[in-house]
JSON list of C-alpha atoms in Angstrom, two decimals:
[
{"chain": "A", "resi": 1, "resn": "TYR", "atom": "CA", "xyz": [0.00, 0.00, 0.00]},
{"chain": "A", "resi": 2, "resn": "LEU", "atom": "CA", "xyz": [1.13, 3.46, -0.80]},
{"chain": "A", "resi": 3, "resn": "PHE", "atom": "CA", "xyz": [-1.02, 5.07, 1.92]},
{"chain": "A", "resi": 4, "resn": "ASN", "atom": "CA", "xyz": [-2.21, 3.63, 5.16]},
{"chain": "A", "resi": 5, "resn": "VAL", "atom": "CA", "xyz": [-5.37, 5.50, 6.20]},
{"chain": "A", "resi": 6, "resn": "HIS", "atom": "CA", "xyz": [-6.61, 5.28, 9.77]},
{"chain": "A", "resi": 7, "resn": "ASP", "atom": "CA", "xyz": [-10.06, 6.22, 10.96]},
{"chain": "A", "resi": 8, "resn": "VAL", "atom": "CA", "xyz": [-9.24, 9.56, 12.55]},
{"chain": "A", "resi": 9, "resn": "GLN", "atom": "CA", "xyz": [-11.79, 12.13, 13.64]},
{"chain": "A", "resi": 10, "resn": "ILE", "atom": "CA", "xyz": [-10.75, 15.61, 12.61]},
{"chain": "A", "resi": 11, "resn": "PRO", "atom": "CA", "xyz": [-12.65, 18.39, 14.34]},
{"chain": "A", "resi": 12, "resn": "SER", "atom": "CA", "xyz": [-14.46, 20.71, 11.97]},
{"chain": "A", "resi": 13, "resn": "PRO", "atom": "CA", "xyz": [-12.85, 24.12, 11.72]},
{"chain": "A", "resi": 14, "resn": "LEU", "atom": "CA", "xyz": [-14.43, 26.93, 13.68]},
{"chain": "A", "resi": 15, "resn": "VAL", "atom": "CA", "xyz": [-15.56, 29.62, 11.28]},
{"chain": "A", "resi": 16, "resn": "LYS", "atom": "CA", "xyz": [-15.62, 32.96, 12.99]},
{"chain": "A", "resi": 17, "resn": "THR", "atom": "CA", "xyz": [-17.91, 35.48, 11.40]},
{"chain": "A", "resi": 18, "resn": "SER", "atom": "CA", "xyz": [-18.58, 39.12, 12.06]},
{"chain": "A", "resi": 19, "resn": "PRO", "atom": "CA", "xyz": [-21.10, 40.20, 14.70]},
{"chain": "A", "resi": 20, "resn": "LYS", "atom": "CA", "xyz": [-24.72, 40.82, 13.83]},
{"chain": "A", "resi": 21, "resn": "VAL", "atom": "CA", "xyz": [-25.96, 44.35, 13.38]},
{"chain": "A", "resi": 22, "resn": "VAL", "atom": "CA", "xyz": [-28.14, 45.43, 16.30]},
{"chain": "A", "resi": 23, "resn": "ALA", "atom": "CA", "xyz": [-31.87, 44.82, 15.71]},
{"chain": "A", "resi": 24, "resn": "SER", "atom": "CA", "xyz": [-31.14, 43.03, 12.42]},
{"chain": "A", "resi": 25, "resn": "ASP", "atom": "CA", "xyz": [-30.34, 39.61, 11.02]},
{"chain": "A", "resi": 26, "resn": "ARG", "atom": "CA", "xyz": [-27.51, 41.10, 8.92]},
{"chain": "A", "resi": 27, "resn": "ARG", "atom": "CA", "xyz": [-23.84, 40.61, 9.60]},
{"chain": "A", "resi": 28, "resn": "ASP", "atom": "CA", "xyz": [-21.56, 43.60, 10.01]},
{"chain": "A", "resi": 29, "resn": "ILE", "atom": "CA", "xyz": [-19.22, 42.46, 7.22]},
{"chain": "A", "resi": 30, "resn": "ASN", "atom": "CA", "xyz": [-22.11, 42.28, 4.74]},
{"chain": "A", "resi": 31, "resn": "VAL", "atom": "CA", "xyz": [-23.31, 45.79, 5.60]},
{"chain": "A", "resi": 32, "resn": "ARG", "atom": "CA", "xyz": [-19.80, 47.21, 5.38]},
{"chain": "A", "resi": 33, "resn": "SER", "atom": "CA", "xyz": [-19.08, 45.49, 2.05]},
{"chain": "A", "resi": 34, "resn": "GLN", "atom": "CA", "xyz": [-22.36, 46.79, 0.61]},
{"chain": "A", "resi": 35, "resn": "ILE", "atom": "CA", "xyz": [-21.61, 50.36, 1.69]},
{"chain": "A", "resi": 36, "resn": "GLY", "atom": "CA", "xyz": [-18.03, 49.98, 0.40]},
{"chain": "A", "resi": 37, "resn": "GLY", "atom": "CA", "xyz": [-19.34, 48.72, -2.94]},
{"chain": "A", "resi": 38, "resn": "HIS", "atom": "CA", "xyz": [-21.50, 51.83, -3.26]},
{"chain": "A", "resi": 39, "resn": "LEU", "atom": "CA", "xyz": [-18.72, 54.21, -2.22]},
{"chain": "A", "resi": 40, "resn": "CYS", "atom": "CA", "xyz": [-16.35, 52.65, -4.78]},
{"chain": "A", "resi": 41, "resn": "GLY", "atom": "CA", "xyz": [-19.04, 52.55, -7.46]},
{"chain": "A", "resi": 42, "resn": "ILE", "atom": "CA", "xyz": [-18.73, 48.79, -8.02]},
{"chain": "A", "resi": 43, "resn": "ARG", "atom": "CA", "xyz": [-21.98, 47.55, -6.46]},
{"chain": "A", "resi": 44, "resn": "HIS", "atom": "CA", "xyz": [-22.78, 43.80, -6.35]},
{"chain": "A", "resi": 45, "resn": "ALA", "atom": "CA", "xyz": [-21.11, 42.66, -9.58]},
{"chain": "A", "resi": 46, "resn": "GLY", "atom": "CA", "xyz": [-17.90, 44.44, -8.63]},
{"chain": "A", "resi": 47, "resn": "LEU", "atom": "CA", "xyz": [-17.95, 42.96, -5.14]},
{"chain": "A", "resi": 48, "resn": "VAL", "atom": "CA", "xyz": [-18.25, 39.47, -6.63]},
{"chain": "A", "resi": 49, "resn": "LYS", "atom": "CA", "xyz": [-15.15, 40.11, -8.77]},
{"chain": "A", "resi": 50, "resn": "LEU", "atom": "CA", "xyz": [-13.23, 41.67, -5.88]},
{"chain": "A", "resi": 51, "resn": "MET", "atom": "CA", "xyz": [-14.00, 38.82, -3.48]},
{"chain": "A", "resi": 52, "resn": "GLY", "atom": "CA", "xyz": [-13.05, 36.29, -6.16]},
{"chain": "A", "resi": 53, "resn": "ALA", "atom": "CA", "xyz": [-9.73, 38.03, -6.81]},
{"chain": "A", "resi": 54, "resn": "MET", "atom": "CA", "xyz": [-8.99, 38.04, -3.08]},
{"chain": "A", "resi": 55, "resn": "ASN", "atom": "CA", "xyz": [-10.00, 34.37, -2.76]},
{"chain": "A", "resi": 56, "resn": "LEU", "atom": "CA", "xyz": [-12.75, 35.27, -0.29]},
{"chain": "A", "resi": 57, "resn": "PRO", "atom": "CA", "xyz": [-16.30, 33.92, -0.16]},
{"chain": "A", "resi": 58, "resn": "SER", "atom": "CA", "xyz": [-18.79, 35.58, -2.50]},
{"chain": "A", "resi": 59, "resn": "PRO", "atom": "CA", "xyz": [-20.96, 38.34, -1.08]},
{"chain": "A", "resi": 60, "resn": "ILE", "atom": "CA", "xyz": [-24.67, 37.82, -0.52]},
{"chain": "A", "resi": 61, "resn": "GLN", "atom": "CA", "xyz": [-26.90, 36.89, -3.46]},
{"chain": "A", "resi": 62, "resn": "ASP", "atom": "CA", "xyz": [-27.91, 39.65, -5.86]},
{"chain": "A", "resi": 63, "resn": "GLN", "atom": "CA", "xyz": [-31.63, 39.45, -4.96]},
{"chain": "A", "resi": 64, "resn": "ILE", "atom": "CA", "xyz": [-30.89, 39.86, -1.24]},
{"chain": "A", "resi": 65, "resn": "TYR", "atom": "CA", "xyz": [-28.38, 42.62, -2.03]},
{"chain": "A", "resi": 66, "resn": "SER", "atom": "CA", "xyz": [-31.08, 44.52, -3.95]},
{"chain": "A", "resi": 67, "resn": "LYS", "atom": "CA", "xyz": [-33.58, 44.06, -1.12]},
{"chain": "A", "resi": 68, "resn": "TRP", "atom": "CA", "xyz": [-31.07, 45.33, 1.42]},
{"chain": "A", "resi": 69, "resn": "ASP", "atom": "CA", "xyz": [-30.23, 48.24, -0.88]},
{"chain": "A", "resi": 70, "resn": "LYS", "atom": "CA", "xyz": [-33.71, 49.63, -0.27]},
{"chain": "A", "resi": 71, "resn": "ASN", "atom": "CA", "xyz": [-33.20, 49.42, 3.50]},
{"chain": "A", "resi": 72, "resn": "LEU", "atom": "CA", "xyz": [-29.75, 50.94, 3.18]},
{"chain": "A", "resi": 73, "resn": "LEU", "atom": "CA", "xyz": [-31.12, 53.83, 1.11]},
{"chain": "A", "resi": 74, "resn": "SER", "atom": "CA", "xyz": [-33.76, 54.73, 3.69]},
{"chain": "A", "resi": 75, "resn": "SER", "atom": "CA", "xyz": [-31.14, 54.61, 6.47]},
{"chain": "A", "resi": 76, "resn": "ILE", "atom": "CA", "xyz": [-28.73, 56.80, 4.53]},
{"chain": "A", "resi": 77, "resn": "LYS", "atom": "CA", "xyz": [-31.48, 59.32, 3.69]},
{"chain": "A", "resi": 78, "resn": "SER", "atom": "CA", "xyz": [-32.49, 59.51, 7.34]},
{"chain": "A", "resi": 79, "resn": "LEU", "atom": "CA", "xyz": [-28.89, 59.98, 8.47]},
{"chain": "A", "resi": 80, "resn": "SER", "atom": "CA", "xyz": [-28.16, 62.63, 5.83]},
{"chain": "A", "resi": 81, "resn": "ASP", "atom": "CA", "xyz": [-31.35, 64.55, 6.71]},
{"chain": "A", "resi": 82, "resn": "ARG", "atom": "CA", "xyz": [-30.36, 64.61, 10.39]},
{"chain": "A", "resi": 83, "resn": "SER", "atom": "CA", "xyz": [-26.81, 65.64, 9.49]},
{"chain": "A", "resi": 84, "resn": "MET", "atom": "CA", "xyz": [-28.00, 68.51, 7.29]},
{"chain": "A", "resi": 85, "resn": "ARG", "atom": "CA", "xyz": [-30.49, 69.74, 9.92]},
{"chain": "A", "resi": 86, "resn": "LYS", "atom": "CA", "xyz": [-27.63, 69.79, 12.42]},
{"chain": "A", "resi": 87, "resn": "ALA", "atom": "CA", "xyz": [-25.45, 71.64, 9.88]},
{"chain": "A", "resi": 88, "resn": "VAL", "atom": "CA", "xyz": [-28.12, 74.33, 9.45]},
{"chain": "A", "resi": 89, "resn": "ASP", "atom": "CA", "xyz": [-28.34, 74.77, 13.24]},
{"chain": "A", "resi": 90, "resn": "GLU", "atom": "CA", "xyz": [-24.54, 75.06, 13.47]},
{"chain": "A", "resi": 91, "resn": "ALA", "atom": "CA", "xyz": [-24.40, 77.57, 10.60]},
{"chain": "A", "resi": 92, "resn": "VAL", "atom": "CA", "xyz": [-27.15, 79.70, 12.19]},
{"chain": "A", "resi": 93, "resn": "THR", "atom": "CA", "xyz": [-25.28, 79.64, 15.51]},
{"chain": "A", "resi": 94, "resn": "ALA", "atom": "CA", "xyz": [-21.96, 80.54, 13.84]},
{"chain": "A", "resi": 95, "resn": "ALA", "atom": "CA", "xyz": [-23.61, 83.44, 11.96]},
{"chain": "A", "resi": 96, "resn": "ASN", "atom": "CA", "xyz": [-25.45, 84.69, 15.07]},
{"chain": "A", "resi": 97, "resn": "GLY", "atom": "CA", "xyz": [-28.65, 84.80, 13.03]},
{"chain": "A", "resi": 98, "resn": "ARG", "atom": "CA", "xyz": [-30.67, 83.26, 10.27]},
{"chain": "A", "resi": 99, "resn": "GLU", "atom": "CA", "xyz": [-29.15, 85.29, 7.44]},
{"chain": "A", "resi": 100, "resn": "LEU", "atom": "CA", "xyz": [-26.58, 82.91, 6.00]},
{"chain": "A", "resi": 101, "resn": "MET", "atom": "CA", "xyz": [-24.15, 83.28, 3.14]},
{"chain": "A", "resi": 102, "resn": "VAL", "atom": "CA", "xyz": [-24.29, 80.09, 1.10]},
{"chain": "A", "resi": 103, "resn": "SER", "atom": "CA", "xyz": [-22.80, 78.64, -2.05]},
{"chain": "A", "resi": 104, "resn": "GLY", "atom": "CA", "xyz": [-24.68, 76.37, -4.39]},
{"chain": "A", "resi": 105, "resn": "ASP", "atom": "CA", "xyz": [-23.47, 74.12, -7.14]},
{"chain": "A", "resi": 106, "resn": "GLY", "atom": "CA", "xyz": [-24.98, 71.45, -9.30]},
{"chain": "A", "resi": 107, "resn": "PHE", "atom": "CA", "xyz": [-24.28, 69.21, -12.25]},
{"chain": "A", "resi": 108, "resn": "TRP", "atom": "CA", "xyz": [-26.03, 67.18, -14.91]},
{"chain": "A", "resi": 109, "resn": "GLN", "atom": "CA", "xyz": [-24.97, 63.78, -16.16]},
{"chain": "A", "resi": 110, "resn": "THR", "atom": "CA", "xyz": [-24.57, 65.15, -19.69]},
{"chain": "A", "resi": 111, "resn": "ARG", "atom": "CA", "xyz": [-23.86, 68.61, -21.08]},
{"chain": "A", "resi": 112, "resn": "GLY", "atom": "CA", "xyz": [-26.49, 71.09, -22.15]},
{"chain": "A", "resi": 113, "resn": "PHE", "atom": "CA", "xyz": [-29.03, 70.47, -19.39]},
{"chain": "A", "resi": 114, "resn": "GLN", "atom": "CA", "xyz": [-30.63, 67.73, -21.51]},
{"chain": "A", "resi": 115, "resn": "SER", "atom": "CA", "xyz": [-30.02, 64.98, -18.98]},
{"chain": "A", "resi": 116, "resn": "ARG", "atom": "CA", "xyz": [-32.68, 63.76, -16.58]},
{"chain": "A", "resi": 117, "resn": "HIS", "atom": "CA", "xyz": [-30.01, 62.91, -14.01]},
{"chain": "A", "resi": 118, "resn": "GLY", "atom": "CA", "xyz": [-28.28, 65.52, -11.89]},
{"chain": "A", "resi": 119, "resn": "ALA", "atom": "CA", "xyz": [-27.53, 66.75, -8.40]},
{"chain": "A", "resi": 120, "resn": "ALA", "atom": "CA", "xyz": [-27.11, 70.02, -6.51]},
{"chain": "A", "resi": 121, "resn": "ALA", "atom": "CA", "xyz": [-25.70, 71.00, -3.13]},
{"chain": "A", "resi": 122, "resn": "LEU", "atom": "CA", "xyz": [-26.04, 74.06, -0.89]},
{"chain": "A", "resi": 123, "resn": "ILE", "atom": "CA", "xyz": [-23.04, 74.76, 1.36]},
{"chain": "A", "resi": 124, "resn": "SER", "atom": "CA", "xyz": [-22.61, 77.34, 4.13]},
{"chain": "A", "resi": 125, "resn": "CYS", "atom": "CA", "xyz": [-19.84, 79.91, 3.61]},
{"chain": "A", "resi": 126, "resn": "ASN", "atom": "CA", "xyz": [-18.49, 80.39, 7.12]},
{"chain": "A", "resi": 127, "resn": "THR", "atom": "CA", "xyz": [-15.20, 79.36, 8.73]},
{"chain": "A", "resi": 128, "resn": "THR", "atom": "CA", "xyz": [-16.34, 75.74, 8.93]},
{"chain": "A", "resi": 129, "resn": "PRO", "atom": "CA", "xyz": [-18.43, 75.12, 5.80]},
{"chain": "A", "resi": 130, "resn": "LYS", "atom": "CA", "xyz": [-21.21, 72.56, 6.10]},
{"chain": "A", "resi": 131, "resn": "VAL", "atom": "CA", "xyz": [-23.46, 70.88, 3.55]},
{"chain": "A", "resi": 132, "resn": "LEU", "atom": "CA", "xyz": [-26.90, 72.36, 4.26]},
{"chain": "A", "resi": 133, "resn": "ASP", "atom": "CA", "xyz": [-28.92, 70.56, 1.60]},
{"chain": "A", "resi": 134, "resn": "ILE", "atom": "CA", "xyz": [-28.59, 68.25, -1.37]},
{"chain": "A", "resi": 135, "resn": "GLU", "atom": "CA", "xyz": [-31.01, 67.36, -4.11]},
{"chain": "A", "resi": 136, "resn": "THR", "atom": "CA", "xyz": [-30.82, 64.70, -6.78]},
{"chain": "A", "resi": 137, "resn": "CYS", "atom": "CA", "xyz": [-32.82, 64.36, -9.96]},
{"chain": "A", "resi": 138, "resn": "SER", "atom": "CA", "xyz": [-33.15, 61.01, -11.65]}
]
């Protein structure tokens, strides 16, 4: 015989995973990878490629990713609204009144204002500028 195999019990490896997000069934690593995918502009398909290149397990299935995207969007909108309300309060306090100097800027996806997709931002013009409002059109 070339090999002599004995009946040996090998304990299964312990797979440690990230903690669950509070009040959710989602894992922290999945939430972070989804946000990272959005910030990098690669979304689900890009995450699949990235994880494959790094020899890591694939991210969650595309259908679940899309479902969680809707939850993520509502959370991000809520957080950004609170942040901008706080920024307005801080700008009013810094200016000692409600008359604020602001700067606004916007862009369209294509030139000539023919696009249906664009965004605009309103920023306070004091010593610590803050984003006071944003608007997207799509």
